PDB file of C-alpha atoms in Angstrom:
ATOM      1  CA  MET A 285     -14.082   3.874  -4.636  1.00  0.00           C
ATOM      2  CA  ASN A 286     -14.336   7.613  -5.198  1.00  0.00           C
ATOM      3  CA  THR A 287     -11.134   9.448  -4.244  1.00  0.00           C
ATOM      4  CA  ASP A 288      -9.447  12.433  -5.852  1.00  0.00           C
ATOM      5  CA  LEU A 289      -8.229  10.129  -8.573  1.00  0.00           C
ATOM      6  CA  PRO A 290      -7.216  11.634 -11.911  1.00  0.00           C
ATOM      7  CA  ALA A 291      -9.606  10.871 -14.774  1.00  0.00           C
ATOM      8  CA  GLY A 292      -8.966   7.589 -16.528  1.00  0.00           C
ATOM      9  CA  TYR A 293      -8.010   5.588 -13.444  1.00  0.00           C
ATOM     10  CA  GLU A 294      -9.843   3.480 -10.882  1.00  0.00           C
ATOM     11  CA  ILE A 295      -9.047   1.795  -7.571  1.00  0.00           C
ATOM     12  CA  SER A 296     -10.515  -1.527  -6.479  1.00  0.00           C
ATOM     13  CA  THR A 297     -10.217  -3.837  -3.474  1.00  0.00           C
ATOM     14  CA  ASP A 298     -11.315  -6.828  -5.570  1.00  0.00           C
ATOM     15  CA  ILE A 299      -8.541  -9.378  -5.035  1.00  0.00           C
ATOM     16  CA  ALA A 300      -9.608 -11.235  -8.196  1.00  0.00           C
ATOM     17  CA  ARG A 301      -8.507  -8.242 -10.313  1.00  0.00           C
ATOM     18  CA  LEU A 302      -4.948  -8.197  -8.979  1.00  0.00           C
ATOM     19  CA  ASP A 303      -2.207  -9.149 -11.428  1.00  0.00           C
ATOM     20  CA  LEU A 304      -0.227 -11.303  -8.976  1.00  0.00           C
ATOM     21  CA  PRO A 305       2.785 -11.971 -11.232  1.00  0.00           C
ATOM     22  CA  LEU A 306       3.072  -8.248 -12.003  1.00  0.00           C
ATOM     23  CA  ILE A 307       2.834  -7.257  -8.331  1.00  0.00           C
ATOM     24  CA  HIS A 308       5.537  -9.777  -7.474  1.00  0.00           C
ATOM     25  CA  GLN A 309       7.751  -8.464 -10.278  1.00  0.00           C
ATOM     26  CA  TRP A 310       7.317  -4.861  -9.122  1.00  0.00           C
ATOM     27  CA  LEU A 311       8.022  -5.570  -5.484  1.00  0.00           C
ATOM     28  CA  SER A 312      10.703  -8.246  -5.733  1.00  0.00           C
ATOM     29  CA  GLN A 313      12.690  -6.481  -8.453  1.00  0.00           C
ATOM     30  CA  ASP A 314      12.109  -2.743  -7.975  1.00  0.00           C
ATOM     31  CA  ALA A 315      10.880  -1.948  -4.452  1.00  0.00           C
ATOM     32  CA  TYR A 316      13.816  -1.372  -2.082  1.00  0.00           C
ATOM     33  CA  TRP A 317      11.902  -2.871   0.865  1.00  0.00           C
ATOM     34  CA  ALA A 318      10.951  -6.109  -0.905  1.00  0.00           C
ATOM     35  CA  VAL A 319      13.760  -6.882  -3.362  1.00  0.00           C
ATOM     36  CA  GLY A 320      14.183 -10.629  -3.536  1.00  0.00           C
ATOM     37  CA  ARG A 321      10.880 -11.449  -1.805  1.00  0.00           C
ATOM     38  CA  PRO A 322       9.828 -14.927  -2.959  1.00  0.00           C
ATOM     39  CA  ARG A 323       6.585 -15.239  -4.921  1.00  0.00           C
ATOM     40  CA  GLU A 324       5.198 -17.682  -2.352  1.00  0.00           C
ATOM     41  CA  LYS A 325       5.683 -15.130   0.452  1.00  0.00           C
ATOM     42  CA  GLN A 326       4.087 -12.402  -1.661  1.00  0.00           C
ATOM     43  CA  ASP A 327       1.043 -14.551  -2.421  1.00  0.00           C
ATOM     44  CA  ILE A 328       0.554 -15.376   1.273  1.00  0.00           C
ATOM     45  CA  ALA A 329       0.876 -11.693   2.192  1.00  0.00           C
ATOM     46  CA  ILE A 330      -1.757 -10.769  -0.389  1.00  0.00           C
ATOM     47  CA  SER A 331      -4.163 -13.494   0.720  1.00  0.00           C
ATOM     48  CA  CYS A 332      -3.945 -12.350   4.365  1.00  0.00           C
ATOM     49  CA  SER A 333      -4.312  -8.622   3.672  1.00  0.00           C
ATOM     50  CA  LEU A 334      -6.687  -5.964   2.427  1.00  0.00           C
ATOM     51  CA  ASN A 335      -5.464  -5.129  -1.089  1.00  0.00           C
ATOM     52  CA  PHE A 336      -5.896  -2.105  -3.335  1.00  0.00           C
ATOM     53  CA  GLY A 337      -5.267  -2.226  -7.066  1.00  0.00           C
ATOM     54  CA  LEU A 338      -4.952   0.897  -9.194  1.00  0.00           C
ATOM     55  CA  TYR A 339      -6.018   0.430 -12.821  1.00  0.00           C
ATOM     56  CA  ASN A 340      -6.246   2.227 -16.128  1.00  0.00           C
ATOM     57  CA  SER A 341     -10.024   2.540 -16.610  1.00  0.00           C
ATOM     58  CA  ALA A 342      -9.906   2.062 -20.371  1.00  0.00           C
ATOM     59  CA  SER A 343      -7.530  -0.892 -20.673  1.00  0.00           C
ATOM     60  CA  GLY A 344      -7.932  -2.437 -17.226  1.00  0.00           C
ATOM     61  CA  ALA A 345      -4.139  -2.646 -16.896  1.00  0.00           C
ATOM     62  CA  GLN A 346      -2.881  -2.576 -13.334  1.00  0.00           C
ATOM     63  CA  LEU A 347      -0.655   0.435 -12.638  1.00  0.00           C
ATOM     64  CA  GLY A 348      -0.407   0.415  -8.852  1.00  0.00           C
ATOM     65  CA  TYR A 349      -0.819  -1.578  -5.696  1.00  0.00           C
ATOM     66  CA  ALA A 350      -1.106  -1.126  -1.938  1.00  0.00           C
ATOM     67  CA  ARG A 351      -1.559  -3.639   0.852  1.00  0.00           C
ATOM     68  CA  VAL A 352      -2.959  -3.159   4.356  1.00  0.00           C
ATOM     69  CA  VAL A 353      -2.462  -5.506   7.290  1.00  0.00           C
ATOM     70  CA  THR A 354      -5.286  -4.795   9.734  1.00  0.00           C
ATOM     71  CA  ASP A 355      -7.592  -6.211  12.366  1.00  0.00           C
ATOM     72  CA  ARG A 356     -10.277  -3.767  11.098  1.00  0.00           C
ATOM     73  CA  ALA A 357     -10.872  -2.651  14.688  1.00  0.00           C
ATOM     74  CA  THR A 358      -7.853  -0.923  16.218  1.00  0.00           C
ATOM     75  CA  PHE A 359      -4.809  -0.923  13.940  1.00  0.00           C
ATOM     76  CA  ALA A 360      -3.591  -1.003  10.348  1.00  0.00           C
ATOM     77  CA  TRP A 361      -0.221  -1.056   8.642  1.00  0.00           C
ATOM     78  CA  LEU A 362      -0.062   0.341   5.112  1.00  0.00           C
ATOM     79  CA  CYS A 363       2.671  -1.371   3.114  1.00  0.00           C
ATOM     80  CA  ASP A 364       3.847  -2.461  -0.327  1.00  0.00           C
ATOM     81  CA  VAL A 365       2.630   0.749  -1.958  1.00  0.00           C
ATOM     82  CA  TYR A 366       3.885   0.809  -5.535  1.00  0.00           C
ATOM     83  CA  ILE A 367       3.115   2.817  -8.666  1.00  0.00           C
ATOM     84  CA  ALA A 368       4.426   1.543 -12.006  1.00  0.00           C
ATOM     85  CA  PRO A 369       7.280   3.718 -13.302  1.00  0.00           C
ATOM     86  CA  GLU A 370       5.338   4.726 -16.424  1.00  0.00           C
ATOM     87  CA  ALA A 371       2.446   5.998 -14.272  1.00  0.00           C
ATOM     88  CA  ARG A 372       4.447   8.067 -11.782  1.00  0.00           C
ATOM     89  CA  GLY A 373       4.209  11.840 -11.537  1.00  0.00           C
ATOM     90  CA  LYS A 374       0.433  11.967 -12.073  1.00  0.00           C
ATOM     91  CA  GLY A 375      -0.691  12.064  -8.441  1.00  0.00           C
ATOM     92  CA  LEU A 376      -1.629   8.395  -8.437  1.00  0.00           C
ATOM     93  CA  GLY A 377       0.421   7.522  -5.343  1.00  0.00           C
ATOM     94  CA  THR A 378      -1.262  10.280  -3.367  1.00  0.00           C
ATOM     95  CA  ALA A 379      -4.683   9.209  -4.654  1.00  0.00           C
ATOM     96  CA  LEU A 380      -3.979   5.583  -3.729  1.00  0.00           C
ATOM     97  CA  ALA A 381      -2.880   6.547  -0.200  1.00  0.00           C
ATOM     98  CA  ALA A 382      -6.020   8.700   0.160  1.00  0.00           C
ATOM     99  CA  ALA A 383      -8.206   5.821  -1.032  1.00  0.00           C
ATOM    100  CA  VAL A 384      -6.673   3.520   1.576  1.00  0.00           C
ATOM    101  CA  ARG A 385      -7.173   6.138   4.307  1.00  0.00           C
ATOM    102  CA  ASP A 386     -10.789   6.712   3.260  1.00  0.00           C
ATOM    103  CA  HIS A 387     -11.543   2.991   2.992  1.00  0.00           C
ATOM    104  CA  LEU A 388     -10.222   2.413   6.529  1.00  0.00           C
ATOM    105  CA  SER A 389     -12.001   5.436   8.043  1.00  0.00           C
ATOM    106  CA  PRO A 390     -15.305   3.675   8.896  1.00  0.00           C
ATOM    107  CA  TYR A 391     -13.436   1.146  11.061  1.00  0.00           C
ATOM    108  CA  GLY A 392     -12.499   3.849  13.569  1.00  0.00           C
ATOM    109  CA  LEU A 393      -8.925   2.600  13.833  1.00  0.00           C
ATOM    110  CA  ARG A 394      -6.732   4.092  16.521  1.00  0.00           C
ATOM    111  CA  ARG A 395      -3.809   4.384  14.111  1.00  0.00           C
ATOM    112  CA  ILE A 396      -2.545   3.523  10.674  1.00  0.00           C
ATOM    113  CA  LEU A 397       1.214   3.122  10.409  1.00  0.00           C
ATOM    114  CA  LEU A 398       3.535   2.990   7.458  1.00  0.00           C
ATOM    115  CA  ALA A 399       7.269   3.114   6.870  1.00  0.00           C
ATOM    116  CA  THR A 400       8.942   4.903   3.986  1.00  0.00           C
ATOM    117  CA  ALA A 401      12.459   5.940   3.147  1.00  0.00           C
ATOM    118  CA  ASP A 402      11.590   8.350   0.358  1.00  0.00           C
ATOM    119  CA  ALA A 403       7.889   9.204   0.013  1.00  0.00           C
ATOM    120  CA  HIS A 404       7.150  11.276   3.114  1.00  0.00           C
ATOM    121  CA  THR A 405       5.661  14.138   1.088  1.00  0.00           C
ATOM    122  CA  VAL A 406       3.243  11.799  -0.702  1.00  0.00           C
ATOM    123  CA  TYR A 407       1.816  10.514   2.570  1.00  0.00           C
ATOM    124  CA  ALA A 408       1.874  13.903   4.305  1.00  0.00           C
ATOM    125  CA  LYS A 409      -0.537  15.183   1.629  1.00  0.00           C
ATOM    126  CA  VAL A 410      -3.195  12.780   2.936  1.00  0.00           C
ATOM    127  CA  GLY A 411      -2.576  13.339   6.649  1.00  0.00           C
ATOM    128  CA  PHE A 412       0.243  11.008   7.666  1.00  0.00           C
ATOM    129  CA  ALA A 413       2.896  12.458   9.995  1.00  0.00           C
ATOM    130  CA  SER A 414       6.073  11.348  11.727  1.00  0.00           C
ATOM    131  CA  LEU A 415       5.686   9.603  15.065  1.00  0.00           C
ATOM    132  CA  LYS A 416       5.404  12.131  17.893  1.00  0.00           C
ATOM    133  CA  LYS A 417       7.041   9.761  20.367  1.00  0.00           C
ATOM    134  CA  PRO A 418       9.180   7.314  18.412  1.00  0.00           C
ATOM    135  CA  GLU A 419      10.907   6.307  21.650  1.00  0.00           C
ATOM    136  CA  LYS A 420       7.691   4.426  22.560  1.00  0.00           C
ATOM    137  CA  TRP A 421       7.984   2.115  19.549  1.00  0.00           C
ATOM    138  CA  MET A 422      10.079  -0.996  19.240  1.00  0.00           C
ATOM    139  CA  THR A 423      10.776  -3.502  16.528  1.00  0.00           C
ATOM    140  CA  TYR A 424      11.803  -7.119  16.384  1.00  0.00           C
ATOM    141  CA  GLY A 425      13.778  -8.387  13.431  1.00  0.00           C
ATOM    142  CA  GLU A 426      15.382  -6.659  10.516  1.00  0.00           C
ATOM    143  CA  GLN A 427      15.796  -2.905  10.632  1.00  0.00           C
TER     144      GLN A 427
END
């Protein structure tokens, strides 16, 4: 996957490379949207999604993660995007979001959605924007 990724890092969609315990730790303990998520739920979410791991090229250590729920035809939802605290500030979140966007591009999706409370500028750098007509959207469940 060739995105504007800083030297020394790589992104892969190989689910076998994912460090599942580490991803669960990150999300269930540090990600405001997933705090307390049970490991079983996280594993099911991963197995039913398109996953992106961000790795240190030299050591192979996982430093980031993103998950996409998609039908690969009309719609995708980008979620669970996380960069390890020690790897932040290097443009890796932007590069990961760009890699997801680029990977999904050949599907010709009508839209890719995401929700964020604090990373709007990261996603705006790769083309995401606020909903033009949020009054058209509805949700069921927790808000």
